[in-house]
Tab-separated table of C-alpha atoms in Angstrom:
chain	number	residue	atom	x	y	z
A	902	UNK	CA	22.093	109.826	-88.510
A	903	UNK	CA	22.005	106.977	-85.933
A	904	UNK	CA	19.116	106.204	-83.613
A	905	UNK	CA	19.858	105.484	-79.954
A	906	UNK	CA	17.497	104.535	-77.144
A	907	UNK	CA	17.126	106.245	-73.793
A	908	UNK	CA	15.920	102.990	-72.181
A	909	UNK	CA	17.368	100.186	-74.335
A	910	UNK	CA	16.505	97.581	-71.701
A	911	UNK	CA	12.828	97.938	-72.670
A	912	UNK	CA	13.622	96.483	-76.088
A	913	UNK	CA	13.568	93.071	-74.435
A	914	UNK	CA	9.779	93.421	-74.523
A	915	UNK	CA	10.030	92.609	-78.220
A	916	UNK	CA	10.369	88.942	-77.300
A	917	UNK	CA	6.733	89.017	-76.179
A	918	UNK	CA	5.501	90.130	-79.603
A	919	UNK	CA	6.084	86.639	-81.050
A	920	UNK	CA	3.918	84.801	-78.460
A	921	UNK	CA	1.220	87.447	-78.853
A	922	UNK	CA	1.297	86.993	-82.629
A	923	UNK	CA	0.964	83.234	-82.268
A	924	UNK	CA	-2.017	83.633	-79.921
A	925	UNK	CA	-3.743	85.986	-82.340
A	926	UNK	CA	-2.741	84.124	-85.506
A	927	UNK	CA	-5.761	82.800	-87.390
A	928	UNK	CA	-5.840	79.012	-87.248
A	929	UNK	CA	-7.360	76.835	-89.905
A	930	UNK	CA	-10.966	76.077	-89.127
A	931	UNK	CA	-11.229	78.707	-86.409
A	932	UNK	CA	-14.597	80.400	-86.623
A	933	UNK	CA	-16.577	80.854	-89.771
A	934	UNK	CA	-14.975	82.692	-92.664
A	935	UNK	CA	-17.015	84.447	-95.256
A	936	UNK	CA	-16.137	86.917	-98.006
A	937	UNK	CA	-17.440	90.410	-98.341
A	938	UNK	CA	-18.591	91.076	-101.836
A	939	UNK	CA	-17.746	89.489	-105.130
A	940	UNK	CA	-14.226	91.026	-105.145
A	941	UNK	CA	-12.837	88.466	-102.676
A	942	UNK	CA	-14.496	85.578	-104.529
A	943	UNK	CA	-13.071	86.812	-107.808
A	944	UNK	CA	-9.471	86.725	-106.563
A	945	UNK	CA	-7.313	84.029	-108.176
A	946	UNK	CA	-5.985	81.380	-105.801
A	947	UNK	CA	-2.381	82.390	-106.425
A	948	UNK	CA	-2.926	86.177	-105.889
A	949	UNK	CA	0.241	87.564	-104.191
A	950	UNK	CA	1.508	84.015	-103.856
A	951	UNK	CA	-1.466	82.751	-101.800
A	952	UNK	CA	-5.009	83.996	-101.494
A	953	UNK	CA	-4.988	83.399	-97.742
A	954	UNK	CA	-2.700	86.379	-97.300
A	955	UNK	CA	-5.856	88.376	-96.556
A	956	UNK	CA	-6.514	86.089	-93.654
A	957	UNK	CA	-3.298	86.596	-91.706
A	958	UNK	CA	-2.189	90.056	-92.930
A	959	UNK	CA	-4.284	92.038	-90.361
A	960	UNK	CA	-2.754	90.037	-87.500
A	961	UNK	CA	0.710	90.588	-88.893
A	962	UNK	CA	0.046	94.315	-89.001
A	963	UNK	CA	-1.130	94.267	-85.376
A	964	UNK	CA	2.098	92.529	-84.384
A	965	UNK	CA	4.138	95.159	-86.222
A	966	UNK	CA	2.150	97.906	-84.484
A	967	UNK	CA	2.914	96.307	-81.103
A	968	UNK	CA	6.624	96.268	-81.965
A	969	UNK	CA	6.450	99.976	-82.831
A	970	UNK	CA	4.895	100.676	-79.433
A	971	UNK	CA	7.772	98.820	-77.747
A	972	UNK	CA	10.284	100.918	-79.699
A	973	UNK	CA	8.451	104.073	-78.624
A	974	UNK	CA	8.580	103.007	-74.954
A	975	UNK	CA	12.358	102.547	-75.233
A	976	UNK	CA	12.712	106.281	-75.966
A	977	UNK	CA	14.310	106.454	-79.410
A	978	UNK	CA	16.477	109.512	-80.064
A	979	UNK	CA	18.059	110.800	-83.248
A	980	UNK	CA	21.709	111.596	-82.552
A	981	UNK	CA	23.453	114.311	-84.520
A	982	UNK	CA	27.168	115.009	-84.087
A	983	UNK	CA	28.368	118.371	-85.351
A	984	UNK	CA	32.083	119.185	-85.586
A	985	UNK	CA	32.968	122.835	-85.134
A	986	UNK	CA	36.259	124.713	-85.245
A	987	UNK	CA	36.940	126.276	-81.851
A	988	UNK	CA	39.628	126.872	-79.276
A	989	UNK	CA	40.378	123.752	-77.253
A	990	UNK	CA	41.665	123.914	-73.694
A	991	UNK	CA	44.087	121.596	-71.954
A	992	UNK	CA	43.756	118.885	-69.363
A	993	UNK	CA	45.157	120.628	-66.280
A	994	UNK	CA	45.802	119.433	-62.734
A	995	UNK	CA	46.504	121.814	-59.864
A	996	UNK	CA	48.647	120.079	-57.219
A	997	UNK	CA	48.885	122.073	-53.969
A	998	UNK	CA	51.176	121.352	-51.021
A	999	UNK	CA	49.225	120.709	-47.797
A	1000	UNK	CA	52.182	120.170	-45.446
A	1001	UNK	CA	52.155	121.906	-42.057
A	1002	UNK	CA	54.807	124.395	-43.204
A	1003	UNK	CA	52.157	125.958	-45.447
A	1004	UNK	CA	50.644	127.456	-42.283
A	1005	UNK	CA	53.661	129.743	-41.831
A	1006	UNK	CA	52.528	133.382	-41.877
A	1007	UNK	CA	55.453	134.914	-43.753
A	1008	UNK	CA	53.606	136.217	-46.837
A	1009	UNK	CA	53.139	139.839	-45.741
A	1010	UNK	CA	51.487	138.662	-42.544
A	1011	UNK	CA	49.398	136.007	-44.266
A	1012	UNK	CA	49.857	132.265	-44.347
A	1013	UNK	CA	51.295	130.505	-47.364
A	1014	UNK	CA	48.150	128.383	-47.531
A	1015	UNK	CA	45.874	131.421	-47.843
A	1016	UNK	CA	48.039	132.957	-50.553
A	1017	UNK	CA	48.231	129.648	-52.448
A	1018	UNK	CA	44.452	129.124	-52.236
A	1019	UNK	CA	43.563	132.580	-53.541
A	1020	UNK	CA	46.044	132.430	-56.434
A	1021	UNK	CA	44.849	128.942	-57.438
A	1022	UNK	CA	41.214	130.124	-57.430
A	1023	UNK	CA	41.992	133.053	-59.710
A	1024	UNK	CA	43.945	130.764	-62.057
A	1025	UNK	CA	41.147	128.174	-62.196
A	1026	UNK	CA	38.563	130.814	-63.088
A	1027	UNK	CA	40.712	131.943	-66.008
A	1028	UNK	CA	40.879	128.404	-67.418
A	1029	UNK	CA	37.312	128.255	-68.688
A	1030	UNK	CA	38.118	125.909	-71.577
A	1031	UNK	CA	40.199	123.397	-69.612
A	1032	UNK	CA	39.377	120.089	-68.022
A	1033	UNK	CA	40.569	120.744	-64.482
A	1034	UNK	CA	41.392	118.512	-61.531
A	1035	UNK	CA	42.689	119.258	-58.038
A	1036	UNK	CA	45.247	117.210	-56.083
A	1037	UNK	CA	46.406	117.947	-52.536
A	1038	UNK	CA	49.604	116.392	-51.237
A	1039	UNK	CA	51.936	116.271	-48.273
A	1040	UNK	CA	53.226	112.918	-47.009
A	1041	UNK	CA	50.802	111.362	-49.526
A	1042	UNK	CA	48.642	112.576	-52.403
A	1043	UNK	CA	44.873	112.975	-52.447
A	1044	UNK	CA	42.620	113.649	-55.431
A	1045	UNK	CA	40.377	116.360	-54.068
A	1046	UNK	CA	38.422	117.028	-57.282
A	1047	UNK	CA	38.453	114.719	-60.355
A	1048	UNK	CA	38.445	116.120	-63.873
A	1049	UNK	CA	35.684	118.630	-64.512
A	1050	UNK	CA	34.909	121.337	-67.043
A	1051	UNK	CA	33.315	123.548	-64.388
A	1052	UNK	CA	35.964	125.829	-62.817
A	1053	UNK	CA	33.659	126.637	-59.900
A	1054	UNK	CA	33.863	123.006	-58.763
A	1055	UNK	CA	37.637	123.443	-58.558
A	1056	UNK	CA	37.137	126.724	-56.687
A	1057	UNK	CA	35.057	124.980	-54.017
A	1058	UNK	CA	37.674	122.236	-53.814
A	1059	UNK	CA	40.507	124.742	-53.337
A	1060	UNK	CA	38.560	126.552	-50.636
A	1061	UNK	CA	38.243	123.271	-48.720
A	1062	UNK	CA	41.976	122.467	-48.765
A	1063	UNK	CA	43.638	122.096	-45.373
A	1064	UNK	CA	46.716	120.521	-43.796
A	1065	UNK	CA	44.536	118.035	-41.897
A	1066	UNK	CA	43.512	116.200	-45.081
A	1067	UNK	CA	46.725	114.150	-45.462
A	1068	UNK	CA	49.669	113.029	-43.361
A	1069	UNK	CA	52.466	115.542	-42.948
A	1070	UNK	CA	55.563	115.541	-45.154
A	1071	UNK	CA	56.442	116.457	-48.733
A	1072	UNK	CA	56.103	113.593	-51.196
A	1073	UNK	CA	56.418	115.221	-54.591
A	1074	UNK	CA	56.628	111.858	-56.364
A	1075	UNK	CA	53.180	110.787	-55.148
A	1076	UNK	CA	51.789	114.170	-56.199
A	1077	UNK	CA	53.136	113.702	-59.733
A	1078	UNK	CA	51.853	110.115	-59.975
A	1079	UNK	CA	48.354	111.030	-58.743
A	1080	UNK	CA	48.201	114.017	-61.110
A	1081	UNK	CA	49.345	111.994	-64.128
A	1082	UNK	CA	46.703	109.365	-63.375
A	1083	UNK	CA	44.040	112.077	-63.445
A	1084	UNK	CA	45.405	113.528	-66.696
A	1085	UNK	CA	45.346	110.123	-68.397
A	1086	UNK	CA	41.572	110.186	-67.905
A	1087	UNK	CA	41.333	113.331	-70.032
A	1088	UNK	CA	40.749	113.210	-73.784
A	1089	UNK	CA	42.536	116.542	-74.246
A	1090	UNK	CA	45.772	116.370	-76.185
A	1091	UNK	CA	47.506	119.003	-74.044
A	1092	UNK	CA	48.187	117.724	-70.499
A	1093	UNK	CA	49.571	120.073	-67.872
A	1094	UNK	CA	50.469	119.749	-64.193
A	1095	UNK	CA	50.913	122.908	-62.124
A	1096	UNK	CA	52.592	121.865	-58.884
A	1097	UNK	CA	53.053	124.240	-55.950
A	1098	UNK	CA	55.102	123.405	-52.862
A	1099	UNK	CA	57.012	125.257	-50.157
A	1100	UNK	CA	59.511	122.490	-49.382
A	1101	UNK	CA	61.825	119.866	-50.780
A	1102	UNK	CA	60.966	116.249	-51.414
A	1103	UNK	CA	61.603	114.260	-48.235
A	1104	UNK	CA	59.791	110.952	-48.801
A	1105	UNK	CA	61.372	107.564	-49.415
A	1106	UNK	CA	60.717	105.538	-52.523
A	1107	UNK	CA	60.714	106.604	-56.161
A	1108	UNK	CA	62.618	109.885	-56.724
A	1109	UNK	CA	60.689	112.769	-58.323
A	1110	UNK	CA	62.910	112.815	-61.408
A	1111	UNK	CA	61.876	109.225	-62.200
A	1112	UNK	CA	58.203	110.146	-61.974
A	1113	UNK	CA	58.957	113.188	-64.140
A	1114	UNK	CA	60.314	110.909	-66.852
A	1115	UNK	CA	57.162	108.799	-66.657
A	1116	UNK	CA	55.046	111.969	-66.915
A	1117	UNK	CA	57.020	113.147	-69.941
A	1118	UNK	CA	56.476	109.794	-71.663
A	1119	UNK	CA	52.726	110.368	-71.309
A	1120	UNK	CA	52.931	113.867	-72.764
A	1121	UNK	CA	52.482	115.657	-69.425
A	1122	UNK	CA	54.202	119.005	-68.958
A	1123	UNK	CA	55.007	119.994	-65.354
A	1124	UNK	CA	55.201	123.640	-64.291
A	1125	UNK	CA	56.549	123.736	-60.735
A	1126	UNK	CA	56.299	126.631	-58.303
A	1127	UNK	CA	58.426	126.986	-55.188
A	1128	UNK	CA	56.661	129.146	-52.595
A	1129	UNK	CA	59.084	130.622	-50.048
A	1130	UNK	CA	59.485	133.618	-47.820
A	1131	UNK	CA	61.752	136.526	-48.871
A	1132	UNK	CA	64.311	135.368	-46.288
A	1133	UNK	CA	64.372	131.851	-47.726
A	1134	UNK	CA	64.770	133.281	-51.213
A	1135	UNK	CA	67.826	135.320	-50.156
A	1136	UNK	CA	69.401	132.245	-48.564
A	1137	UNK	CA	68.783	130.247	-51.730
A	1138	UNK	CA	70.372	132.964	-53.854
A	1139	UNK	CA	73.459	133.099	-51.603
A	1140	UNK	CA	73.798	129.329	-51.764
A	1141	UNK	CA	73.431	129.347	-55.540
A	1142	UNK	CA	75.971	132.151	-56.019
A	1143	UNK	CA	78.463	130.354	-53.803
A	1144	UNK	CA	78.247	127.319	-56.049
A	1145	UNK	CA	78.314	129.091	-59.371
A	1146	UNK	CA	74.525	128.972	-59.797
A	1147	UNK	CA	74.523	125.182	-60.050
A	1148	UNK	CA	72.607	124.624	-56.825
A	1149	UNK	CA	69.485	126.409	-58.089
A	1150	UNK	CA	69.569	124.508	-61.400
A	1151	UNK	CA	69.846	121.185	-59.584
A	1152	UNK	CA	66.814	121.545	-57.312
A	1153	UNK	CA	64.163	118.878	-57.484
A	1154	UNK	CA	61.506	121.212	-58.866
A	1155	UNK	CA	63.651	122.696	-61.626
A	1156	UNK	CA	64.750	119.210	-62.668
A	1157	UNK	CA	61.141	118.042	-62.625
A	1158	UNK	CA	60.109	120.836	-64.987
A	1159	UNK	CA	63.168	120.490	-67.203
A	1160	UNK	CA	62.554	116.785	-67.833
A	1161	UNK	CA	58.923	117.359	-68.869
A	1162	UNK	CA	59.464	120.541	-70.891
A	1163	UNK	CA	57.755	122.764	-68.337
A	1164	UNK	CA	58.951	125.830	-66.461
A	1165	UNK	CA	60.210	126.344	-62.915
A	1166	UNK	CA	59.142	129.417	-60.932
A	1167	UNK	CA	59.836	130.860	-57.505
A	1168	UNK	CA	57.309	133.012	-55.657
A	1169	UNK	CA	57.955	135.098	-52.540
A	1170	UNK	CA	54.518	136.657	-52.133
A	1171	UNK	CA	50.966	136.939	-53.366
A	1172	UNK	CA	51.761	139.345	-56.230
A	1173	UNK	CA	54.629	137.183	-57.469
A	1174	UNK	CA	52.459	134.066	-57.321
A	1175	UNK	CA	49.683	135.746	-59.327
A	1176	UNK	CA	52.250	136.825	-61.906
A	1177	UNK	CA	53.516	133.229	-62.185
A	1178	UNK	CA	50.032	131.843	-62.703
A	1179	UNK	CA	49.439	134.499	-65.386
A	1180	UNK	CA	52.624	133.391	-67.138
A	1181	UNK	CA	51.523	129.738	-67.016
A	1182	UNK	CA	48.133	130.832	-68.358
A	1183	UNK	CA	49.945	132.436	-71.291
A	1184	UNK	CA	52.217	129.438	-71.882
A	1185	UNK	CA	49.275	127.042	-71.890
A	1186	UNK	CA	46.870	129.117	-73.966
A	1187	UNK	CA	44.017	127.253	-75.720
A	1188	UNK	CA	44.824	125.967	-79.195
A	1189	UNK	CA	42.635	125.907	-82.315
A	1190	UNK	CA	40.956	122.571	-82.908
A	1191	UNK	CA	37.665	120.831	-83.546
A	1192	UNK	CA	34.939	120.363	-80.988
A	1193	UNK	CA	32.214	117.725	-81.338
A	1194	UNK	CA	28.770	118.776	-80.189
A	1195	UNK	CA	26.105	116.105	-79.830
A	1196	UNK	CA	22.405	116.876	-80.051
A	1197	UNK	CA	19.614	114.402	-79.337
A	1198	UNK	CA	16.100	114.737	-80.699
A	1199	UNK	CA	13.351	112.397	-79.448
A	1200	UNK	CA	11.613	110.493	-82.248
A	1201	UNK	CA	9.154	108.544	-80.100
A	1202	UNK	CA	6.238	110.216	-81.900
A	1203	UNK	CA	7.402	108.678	-85.194
A	1204	UNK	CA	7.046	105.147	-83.830
A	1205	UNK	CA	3.675	105.907	-82.223
A	1206	UNK	CA	2.447	107.394	-85.493
A	1207	UNK	CA	3.718	104.331	-87.354
A	1208	UNK	CA	1.852	102.068	-84.914
A	1209	UNK	CA	-1.410	103.999	-85.456
A	1210	UNK	CA	-0.918	103.975	-89.227
A	1211	UNK	CA	-0.272	100.223	-89.271
A	1212	UNK	CA	-3.327	99.556	-87.091
A	1213	UNK	CA	-5.416	101.752	-89.363
A	1214	UNK	CA	-4.231	99.912	-92.442
A	1215	UNK	CA	-5.070	96.588	-90.804
A	1216	UNK	CA	-8.570	97.752	-89.886
A	1217	UNK	CA	-9.204	99.125	-93.374
A	1218	UNK	CA	-8.027	95.894	-94.933
A	1219	UNK	CA	-10.155	93.741	-92.670
A	1220	UNK	CA	-13.211	95.895	-93.174
A	1221	UNK	CA	-12.787	96.311	-96.932
A	1222	UNK	CA	-14.473	94.348	-99.695
A	1223	UNK	CA	-11.338	92.206	-99.870
A	1224	UNK	CA	-11.325	91.488	-96.185
A	1225	UNK	CA	-12.547	88.435	-94.295
A	1226	UNK	CA	-13.989	88.232	-90.815
A	1227	UNK	CA	-13.376	85.212	-88.593
């Protein structure tokens, strides 16, 4: 059961206890010493090693009492760590596309941004056991909310998302890199990236599949969601059917998810997007594990009581029949 200090810097005051002890230490020939009663006179010269122990013991006790006061000022706390079996959530990053195309109002008369915000908020509130982070991306990626265990912080972050936060474009690679960096800060074993975009990667530099391989090597699973209008979905289906279904399997998002062991989804409206988030919630359900809970109990009173007890013992000794008075 270790003891930790709330203000450990105050322990440096202990260096002043030695000078104070030297100032108070009884010097030979200082004052007049006389015994109280025949008991002190009757002590043998080698009692407890040296008979003069009665001369410096009260000052030693005062020094010890001063040290106890310093420990009390430093705020000692008894730390108890209890391990409990409980469900453990994942480290999860929500990456949301903030490109200008997200302003298109083709989701039953609503903009893609509004639909994406509301679905992400509902998903975040269901993930009560997760460590959550929020990343917005377009031509570059921006960490909007670092890892937190409070879903409402993520909710406020999602509500504040807008296309004006980053330069326009769709850089999926930077979104994956920024999200993986956030997930590496989490101590959770399960690491998940839920990436939503309404476009294809159009930035130069590292291709998304390369960043997906790096994410997979760090144990990050990527679930990607393509948000598109019903008309875009029909065009994609026609293109895929004309090429034997290979075009859909070769998209950047599906490849990204396949490399990391995640799932690829396509949403054409608010209801479909909610259903996808519910499926991801099921796929990434909390797992049984152990949770460490730390409790701290102040023990300052123990050190103050010890200081009073030591001072009392010193006074009793000095005022007893065995004591001496300078």
